[in-house]
PDB file of N, CA and C in Angstrom:
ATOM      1  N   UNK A  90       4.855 -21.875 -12.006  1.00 54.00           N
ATOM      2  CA  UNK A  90       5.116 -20.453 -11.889  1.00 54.00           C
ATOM      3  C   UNK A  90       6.545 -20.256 -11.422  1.00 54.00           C
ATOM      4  N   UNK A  91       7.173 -19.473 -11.952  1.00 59.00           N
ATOM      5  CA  UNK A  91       8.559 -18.987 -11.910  1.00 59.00           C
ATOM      6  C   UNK A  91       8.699 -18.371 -10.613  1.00 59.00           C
ATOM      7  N   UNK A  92       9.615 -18.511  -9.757  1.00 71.00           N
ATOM      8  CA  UNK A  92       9.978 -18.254  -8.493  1.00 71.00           C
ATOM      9  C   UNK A  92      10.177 -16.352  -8.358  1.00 71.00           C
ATOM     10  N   UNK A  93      10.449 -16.010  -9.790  1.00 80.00           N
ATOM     11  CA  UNK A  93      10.463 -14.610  -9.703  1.00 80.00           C
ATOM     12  C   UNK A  93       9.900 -13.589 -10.387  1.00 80.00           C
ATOM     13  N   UNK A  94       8.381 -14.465 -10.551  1.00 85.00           N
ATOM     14  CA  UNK A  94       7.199 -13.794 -11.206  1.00 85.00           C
ATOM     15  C   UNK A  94       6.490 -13.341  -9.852  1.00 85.00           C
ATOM     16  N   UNK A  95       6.570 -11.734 -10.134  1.00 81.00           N
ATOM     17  CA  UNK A  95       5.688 -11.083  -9.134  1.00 81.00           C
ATOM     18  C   UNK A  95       4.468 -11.575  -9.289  1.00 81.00           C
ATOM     19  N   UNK A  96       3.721 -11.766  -8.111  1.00 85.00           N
ATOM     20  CA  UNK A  96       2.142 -12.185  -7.736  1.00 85.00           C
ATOM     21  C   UNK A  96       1.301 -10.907  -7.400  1.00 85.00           C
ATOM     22  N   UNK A  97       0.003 -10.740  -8.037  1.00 89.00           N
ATOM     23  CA  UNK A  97      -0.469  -9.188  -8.135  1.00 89.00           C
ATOM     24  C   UNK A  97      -1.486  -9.542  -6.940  1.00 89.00           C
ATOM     25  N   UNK A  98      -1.623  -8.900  -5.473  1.00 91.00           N
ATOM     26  CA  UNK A  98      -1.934  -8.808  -4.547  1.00 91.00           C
ATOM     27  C   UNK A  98      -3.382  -8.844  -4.420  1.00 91.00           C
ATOM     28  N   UNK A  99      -3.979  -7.957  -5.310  1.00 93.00           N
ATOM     29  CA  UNK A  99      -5.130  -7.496  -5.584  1.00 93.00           C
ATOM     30  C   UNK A  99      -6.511  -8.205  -4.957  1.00 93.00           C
ATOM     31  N   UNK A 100      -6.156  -9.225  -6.201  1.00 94.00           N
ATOM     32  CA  UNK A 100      -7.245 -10.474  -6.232  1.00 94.00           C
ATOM     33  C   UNK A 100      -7.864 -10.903  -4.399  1.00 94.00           C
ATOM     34  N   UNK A 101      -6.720 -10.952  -3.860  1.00 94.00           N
ATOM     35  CA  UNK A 101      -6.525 -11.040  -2.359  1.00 94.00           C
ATOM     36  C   UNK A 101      -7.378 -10.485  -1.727  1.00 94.00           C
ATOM     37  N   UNK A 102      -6.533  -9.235  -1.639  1.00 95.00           N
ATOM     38  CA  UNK A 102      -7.324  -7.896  -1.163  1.00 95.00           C
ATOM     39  C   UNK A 102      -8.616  -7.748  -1.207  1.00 95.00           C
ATOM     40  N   UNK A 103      -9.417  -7.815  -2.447  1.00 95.00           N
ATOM     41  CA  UNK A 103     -10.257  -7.298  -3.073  1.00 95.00           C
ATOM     42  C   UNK A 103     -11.254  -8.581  -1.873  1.00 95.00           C
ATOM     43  N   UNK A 104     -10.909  -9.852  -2.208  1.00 96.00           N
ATOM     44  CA  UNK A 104     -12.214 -10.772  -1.792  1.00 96.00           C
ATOM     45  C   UNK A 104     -11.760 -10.778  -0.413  1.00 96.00           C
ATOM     46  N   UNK A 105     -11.047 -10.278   0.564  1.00 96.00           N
ATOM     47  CA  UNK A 105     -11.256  -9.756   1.992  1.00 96.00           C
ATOM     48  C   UNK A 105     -12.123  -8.250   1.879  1.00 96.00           C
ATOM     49  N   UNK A 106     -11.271  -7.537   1.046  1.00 97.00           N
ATOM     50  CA  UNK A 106     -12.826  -6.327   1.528  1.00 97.00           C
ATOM     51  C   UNK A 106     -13.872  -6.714   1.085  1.00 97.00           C
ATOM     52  N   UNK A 107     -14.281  -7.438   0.391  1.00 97.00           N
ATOM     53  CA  UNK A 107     -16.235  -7.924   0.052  1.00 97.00           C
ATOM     54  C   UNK A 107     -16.779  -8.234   1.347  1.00 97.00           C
ATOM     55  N   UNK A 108     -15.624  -8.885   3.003  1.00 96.00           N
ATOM     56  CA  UNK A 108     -16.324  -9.149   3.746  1.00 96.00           C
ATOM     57  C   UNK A 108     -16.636  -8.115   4.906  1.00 96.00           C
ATOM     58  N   UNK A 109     -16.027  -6.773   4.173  1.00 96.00           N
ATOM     59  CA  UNK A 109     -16.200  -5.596   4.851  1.00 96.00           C
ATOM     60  C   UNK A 109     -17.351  -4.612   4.689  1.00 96.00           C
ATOM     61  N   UNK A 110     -17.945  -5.038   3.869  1.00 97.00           N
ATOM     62  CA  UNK A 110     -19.342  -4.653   3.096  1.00 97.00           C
ATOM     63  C   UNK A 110     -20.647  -5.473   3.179  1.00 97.00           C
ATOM     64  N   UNK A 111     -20.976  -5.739   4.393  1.00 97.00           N
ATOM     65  CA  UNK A 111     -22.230  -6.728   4.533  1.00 97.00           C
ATOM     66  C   UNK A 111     -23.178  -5.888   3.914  1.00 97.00           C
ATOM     67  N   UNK A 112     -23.760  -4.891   4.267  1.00 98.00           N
ATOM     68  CA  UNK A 112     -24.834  -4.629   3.618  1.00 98.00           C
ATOM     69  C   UNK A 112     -24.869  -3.592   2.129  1.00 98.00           C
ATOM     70  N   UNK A 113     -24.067  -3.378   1.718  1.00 97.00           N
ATOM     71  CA  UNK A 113     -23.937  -3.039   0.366  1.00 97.00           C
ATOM     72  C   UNK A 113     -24.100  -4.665  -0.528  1.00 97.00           C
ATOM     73  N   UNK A 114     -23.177  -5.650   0.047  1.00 98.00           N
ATOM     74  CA  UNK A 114     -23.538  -7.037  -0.731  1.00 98.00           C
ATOM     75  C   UNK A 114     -24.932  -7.567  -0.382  1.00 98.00           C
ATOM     76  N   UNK A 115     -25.385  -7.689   0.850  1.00 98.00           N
ATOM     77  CA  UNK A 115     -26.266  -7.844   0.593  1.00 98.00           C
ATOM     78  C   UNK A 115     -27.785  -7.187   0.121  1.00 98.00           C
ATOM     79  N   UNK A 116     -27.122  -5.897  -0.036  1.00 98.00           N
ATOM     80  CA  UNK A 116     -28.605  -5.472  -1.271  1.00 98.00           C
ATOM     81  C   UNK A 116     -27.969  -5.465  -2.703  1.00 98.00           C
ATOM     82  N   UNK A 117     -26.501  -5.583  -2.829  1.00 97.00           N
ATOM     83  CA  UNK A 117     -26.575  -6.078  -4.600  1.00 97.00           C
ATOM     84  C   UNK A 117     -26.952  -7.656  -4.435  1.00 97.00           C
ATOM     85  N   UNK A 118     -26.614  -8.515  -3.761  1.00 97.00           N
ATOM     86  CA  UNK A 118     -27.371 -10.186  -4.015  1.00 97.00           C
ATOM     87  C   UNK A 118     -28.811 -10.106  -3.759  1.00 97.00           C
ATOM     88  N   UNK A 119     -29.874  -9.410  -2.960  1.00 97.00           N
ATOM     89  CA  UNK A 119     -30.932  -9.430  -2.925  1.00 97.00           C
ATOM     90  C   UNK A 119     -31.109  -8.885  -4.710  1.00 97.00           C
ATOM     91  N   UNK A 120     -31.043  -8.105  -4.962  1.00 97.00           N
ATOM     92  CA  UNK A 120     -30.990  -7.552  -6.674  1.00 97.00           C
ATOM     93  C   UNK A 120     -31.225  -8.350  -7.220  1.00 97.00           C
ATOM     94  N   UNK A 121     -30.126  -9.196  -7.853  1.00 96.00           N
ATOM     95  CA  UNK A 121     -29.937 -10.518  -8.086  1.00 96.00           C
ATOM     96  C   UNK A 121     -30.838 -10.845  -7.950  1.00 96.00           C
ATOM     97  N   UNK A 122     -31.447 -11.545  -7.046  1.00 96.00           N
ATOM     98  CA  UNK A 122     -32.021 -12.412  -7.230  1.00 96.00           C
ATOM     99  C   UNK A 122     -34.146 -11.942  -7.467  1.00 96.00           C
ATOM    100  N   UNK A 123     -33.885 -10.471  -7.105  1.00 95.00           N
ATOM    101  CA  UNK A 123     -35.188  -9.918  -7.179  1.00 95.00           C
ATOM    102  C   UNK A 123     -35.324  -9.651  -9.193  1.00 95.00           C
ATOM    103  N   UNK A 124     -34.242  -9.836  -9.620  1.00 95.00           N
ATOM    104  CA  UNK A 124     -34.360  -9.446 -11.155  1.00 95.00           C
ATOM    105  C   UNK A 124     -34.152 -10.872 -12.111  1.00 95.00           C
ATOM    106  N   UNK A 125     -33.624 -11.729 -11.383  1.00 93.00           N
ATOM    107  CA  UNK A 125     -33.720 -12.734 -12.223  1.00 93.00           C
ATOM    108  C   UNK A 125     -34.720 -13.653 -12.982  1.00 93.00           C
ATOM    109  N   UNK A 126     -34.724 -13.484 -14.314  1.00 90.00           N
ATOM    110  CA  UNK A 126     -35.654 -13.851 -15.132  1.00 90.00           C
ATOM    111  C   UNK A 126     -36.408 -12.885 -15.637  1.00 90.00           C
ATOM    112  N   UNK A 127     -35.529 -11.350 -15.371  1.00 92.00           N
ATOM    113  CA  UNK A 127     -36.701 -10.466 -15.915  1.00 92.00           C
ATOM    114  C   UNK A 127     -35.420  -9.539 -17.119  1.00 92.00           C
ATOM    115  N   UNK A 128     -35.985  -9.862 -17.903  1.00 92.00           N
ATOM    116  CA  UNK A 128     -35.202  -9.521 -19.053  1.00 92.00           C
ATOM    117  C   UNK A 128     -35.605  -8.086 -19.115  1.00 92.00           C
ATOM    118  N   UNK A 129     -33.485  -6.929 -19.730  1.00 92.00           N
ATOM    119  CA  UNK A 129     -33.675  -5.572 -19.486  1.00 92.00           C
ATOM    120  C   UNK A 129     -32.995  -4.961 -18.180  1.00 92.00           C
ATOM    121  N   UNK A 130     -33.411  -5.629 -16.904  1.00 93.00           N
ATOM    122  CA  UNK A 130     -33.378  -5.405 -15.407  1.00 93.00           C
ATOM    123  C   UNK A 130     -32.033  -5.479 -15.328  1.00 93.00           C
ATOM    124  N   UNK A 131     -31.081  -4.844 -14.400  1.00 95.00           N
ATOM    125  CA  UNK A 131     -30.244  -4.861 -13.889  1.00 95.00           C
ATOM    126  C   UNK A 131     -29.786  -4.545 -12.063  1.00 95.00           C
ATOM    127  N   UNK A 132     -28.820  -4.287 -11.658  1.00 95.00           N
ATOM    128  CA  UNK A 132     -28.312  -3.993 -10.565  1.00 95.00           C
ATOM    129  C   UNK A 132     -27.406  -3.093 -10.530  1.00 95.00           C
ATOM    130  N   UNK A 133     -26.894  -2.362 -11.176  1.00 96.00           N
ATOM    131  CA  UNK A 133     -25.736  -1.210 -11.444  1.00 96.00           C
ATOM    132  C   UNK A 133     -25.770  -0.587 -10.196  1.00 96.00           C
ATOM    133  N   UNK A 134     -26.518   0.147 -10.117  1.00 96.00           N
ATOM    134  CA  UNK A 134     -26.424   1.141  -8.327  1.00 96.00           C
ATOM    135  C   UNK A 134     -25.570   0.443  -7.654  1.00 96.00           C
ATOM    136  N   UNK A 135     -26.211  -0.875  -7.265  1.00 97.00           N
ATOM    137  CA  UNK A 135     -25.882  -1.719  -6.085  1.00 97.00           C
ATOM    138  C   UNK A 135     -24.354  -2.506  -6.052  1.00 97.00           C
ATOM    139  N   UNK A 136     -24.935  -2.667  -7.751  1.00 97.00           N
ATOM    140  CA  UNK A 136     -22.801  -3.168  -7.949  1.00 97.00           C
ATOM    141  C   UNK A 136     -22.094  -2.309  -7.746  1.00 97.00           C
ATOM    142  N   UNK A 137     -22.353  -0.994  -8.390  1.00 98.00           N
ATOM    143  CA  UNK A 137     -21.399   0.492  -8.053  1.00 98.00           C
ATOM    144  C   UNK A 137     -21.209   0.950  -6.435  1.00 98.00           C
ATOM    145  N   UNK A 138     -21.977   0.264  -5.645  1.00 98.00           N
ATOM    146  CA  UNK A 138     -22.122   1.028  -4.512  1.00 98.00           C
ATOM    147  C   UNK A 138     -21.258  -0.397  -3.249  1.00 98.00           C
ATOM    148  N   UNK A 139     -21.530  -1.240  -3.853  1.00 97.00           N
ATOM    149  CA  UNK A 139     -20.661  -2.140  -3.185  1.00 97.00           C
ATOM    150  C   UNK A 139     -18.715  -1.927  -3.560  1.00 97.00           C
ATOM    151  N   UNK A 140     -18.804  -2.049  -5.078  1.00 96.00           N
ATOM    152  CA  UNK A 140     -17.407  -1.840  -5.335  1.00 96.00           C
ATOM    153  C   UNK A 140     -16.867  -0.594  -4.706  1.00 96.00           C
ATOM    154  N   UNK A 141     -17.136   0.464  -4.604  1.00 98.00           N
ATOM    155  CA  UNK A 141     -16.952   1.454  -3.816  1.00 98.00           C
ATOM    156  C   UNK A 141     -16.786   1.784  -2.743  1.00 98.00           C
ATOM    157  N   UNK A 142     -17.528   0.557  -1.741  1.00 98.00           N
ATOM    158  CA  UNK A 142     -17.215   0.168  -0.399  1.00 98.00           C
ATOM    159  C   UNK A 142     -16.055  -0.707  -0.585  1.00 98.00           C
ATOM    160  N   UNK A 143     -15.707  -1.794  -1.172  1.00 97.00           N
ATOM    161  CA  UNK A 143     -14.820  -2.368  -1.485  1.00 97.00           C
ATOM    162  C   UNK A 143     -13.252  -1.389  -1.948  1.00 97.00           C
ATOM    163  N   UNK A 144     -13.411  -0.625  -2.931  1.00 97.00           N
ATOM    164  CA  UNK A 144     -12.454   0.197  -2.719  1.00 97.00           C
ATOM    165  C   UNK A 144     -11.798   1.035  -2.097  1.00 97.00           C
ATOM    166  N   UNK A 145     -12.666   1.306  -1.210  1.00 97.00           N
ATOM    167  CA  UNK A 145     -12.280   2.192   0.500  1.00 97.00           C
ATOM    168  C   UNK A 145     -11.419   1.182   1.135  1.00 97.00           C
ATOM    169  N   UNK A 146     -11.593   0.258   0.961  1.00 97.00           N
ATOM    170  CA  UNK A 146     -11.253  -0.602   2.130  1.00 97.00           C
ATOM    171  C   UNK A 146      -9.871  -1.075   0.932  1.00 97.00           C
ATOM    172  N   UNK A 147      -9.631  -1.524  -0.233  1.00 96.00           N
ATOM    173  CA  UNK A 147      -8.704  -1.909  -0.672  1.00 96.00           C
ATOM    174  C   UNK A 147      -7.366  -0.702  -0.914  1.00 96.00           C
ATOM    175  N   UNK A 148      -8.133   0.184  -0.967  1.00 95.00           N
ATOM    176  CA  UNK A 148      -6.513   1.405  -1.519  1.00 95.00           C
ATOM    177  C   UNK A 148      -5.588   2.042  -0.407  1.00 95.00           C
ATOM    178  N   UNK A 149      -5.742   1.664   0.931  1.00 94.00           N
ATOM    179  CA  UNK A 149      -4.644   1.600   1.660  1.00 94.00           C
ATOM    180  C   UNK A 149      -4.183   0.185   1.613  1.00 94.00           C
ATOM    181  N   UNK A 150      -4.342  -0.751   1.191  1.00 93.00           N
ATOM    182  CA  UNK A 150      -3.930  -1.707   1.860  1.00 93.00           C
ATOM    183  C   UNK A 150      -2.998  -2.267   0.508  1.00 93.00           C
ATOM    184  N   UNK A 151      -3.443  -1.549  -0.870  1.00 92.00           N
ATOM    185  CA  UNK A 151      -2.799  -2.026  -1.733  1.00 92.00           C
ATOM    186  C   UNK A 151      -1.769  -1.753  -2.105  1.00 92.00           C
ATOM    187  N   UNK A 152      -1.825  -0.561  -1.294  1.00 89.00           N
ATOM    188  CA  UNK A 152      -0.744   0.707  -1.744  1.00 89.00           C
ATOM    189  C   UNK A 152       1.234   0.424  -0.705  1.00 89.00           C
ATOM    190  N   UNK A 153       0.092  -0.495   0.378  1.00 88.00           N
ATOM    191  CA  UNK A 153       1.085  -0.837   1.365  1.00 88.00           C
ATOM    192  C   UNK A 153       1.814  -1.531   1.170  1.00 88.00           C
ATOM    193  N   UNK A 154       1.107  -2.691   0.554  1.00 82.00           N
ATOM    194  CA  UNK A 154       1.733  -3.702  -0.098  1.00 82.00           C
ATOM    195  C   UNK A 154       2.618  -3.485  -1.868  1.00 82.00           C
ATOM    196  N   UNK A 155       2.665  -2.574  -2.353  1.00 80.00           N
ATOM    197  CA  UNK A 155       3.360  -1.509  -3.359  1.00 80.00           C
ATOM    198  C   UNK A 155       4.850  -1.510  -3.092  1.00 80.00           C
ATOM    199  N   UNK A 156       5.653  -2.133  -3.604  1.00 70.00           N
ATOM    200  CA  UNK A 156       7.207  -1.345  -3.648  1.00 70.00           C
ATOM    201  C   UNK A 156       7.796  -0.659  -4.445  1.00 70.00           C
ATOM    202  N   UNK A 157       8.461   0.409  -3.662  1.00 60.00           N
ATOM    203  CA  UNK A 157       9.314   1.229  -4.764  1.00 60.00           C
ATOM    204  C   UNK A 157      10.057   0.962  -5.419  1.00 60.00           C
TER     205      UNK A 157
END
């Protein structure tokens, strides 16, 4: 990698706020694992409702890290 290829922060960010969301993750992984093998079934709510906690927590911090 080129010494003056910007690095996109994000990725970062993002898997520190997952550990800001205990219980939104853990009722999308209970999901998981309550639907597996059942064909049709999903988790959407729970993914939507975690990423959403996750994004609270990422859009100041991404924004900080942002230059003009």
């Amino acid at each position: 990698m080129d010494d003056d290829e910007p690095v996109d922060p994000l990725p970062a960010i993002r898997k520190d706020c997952v550990k800001t969301c205990p219980k939104p993750l853990a009722n999308y992984d209970a999901c998981k694992e309550r639907i597996k093998g059942k064909p049709g079934a999903d988790c959407e709510i729970w993914y939507y409702e975690l990423h959403h906690c996750v994004d609270l927590c990422v859009a100041p911090k991404i924004f900080a890290a942002t230059k003009e």
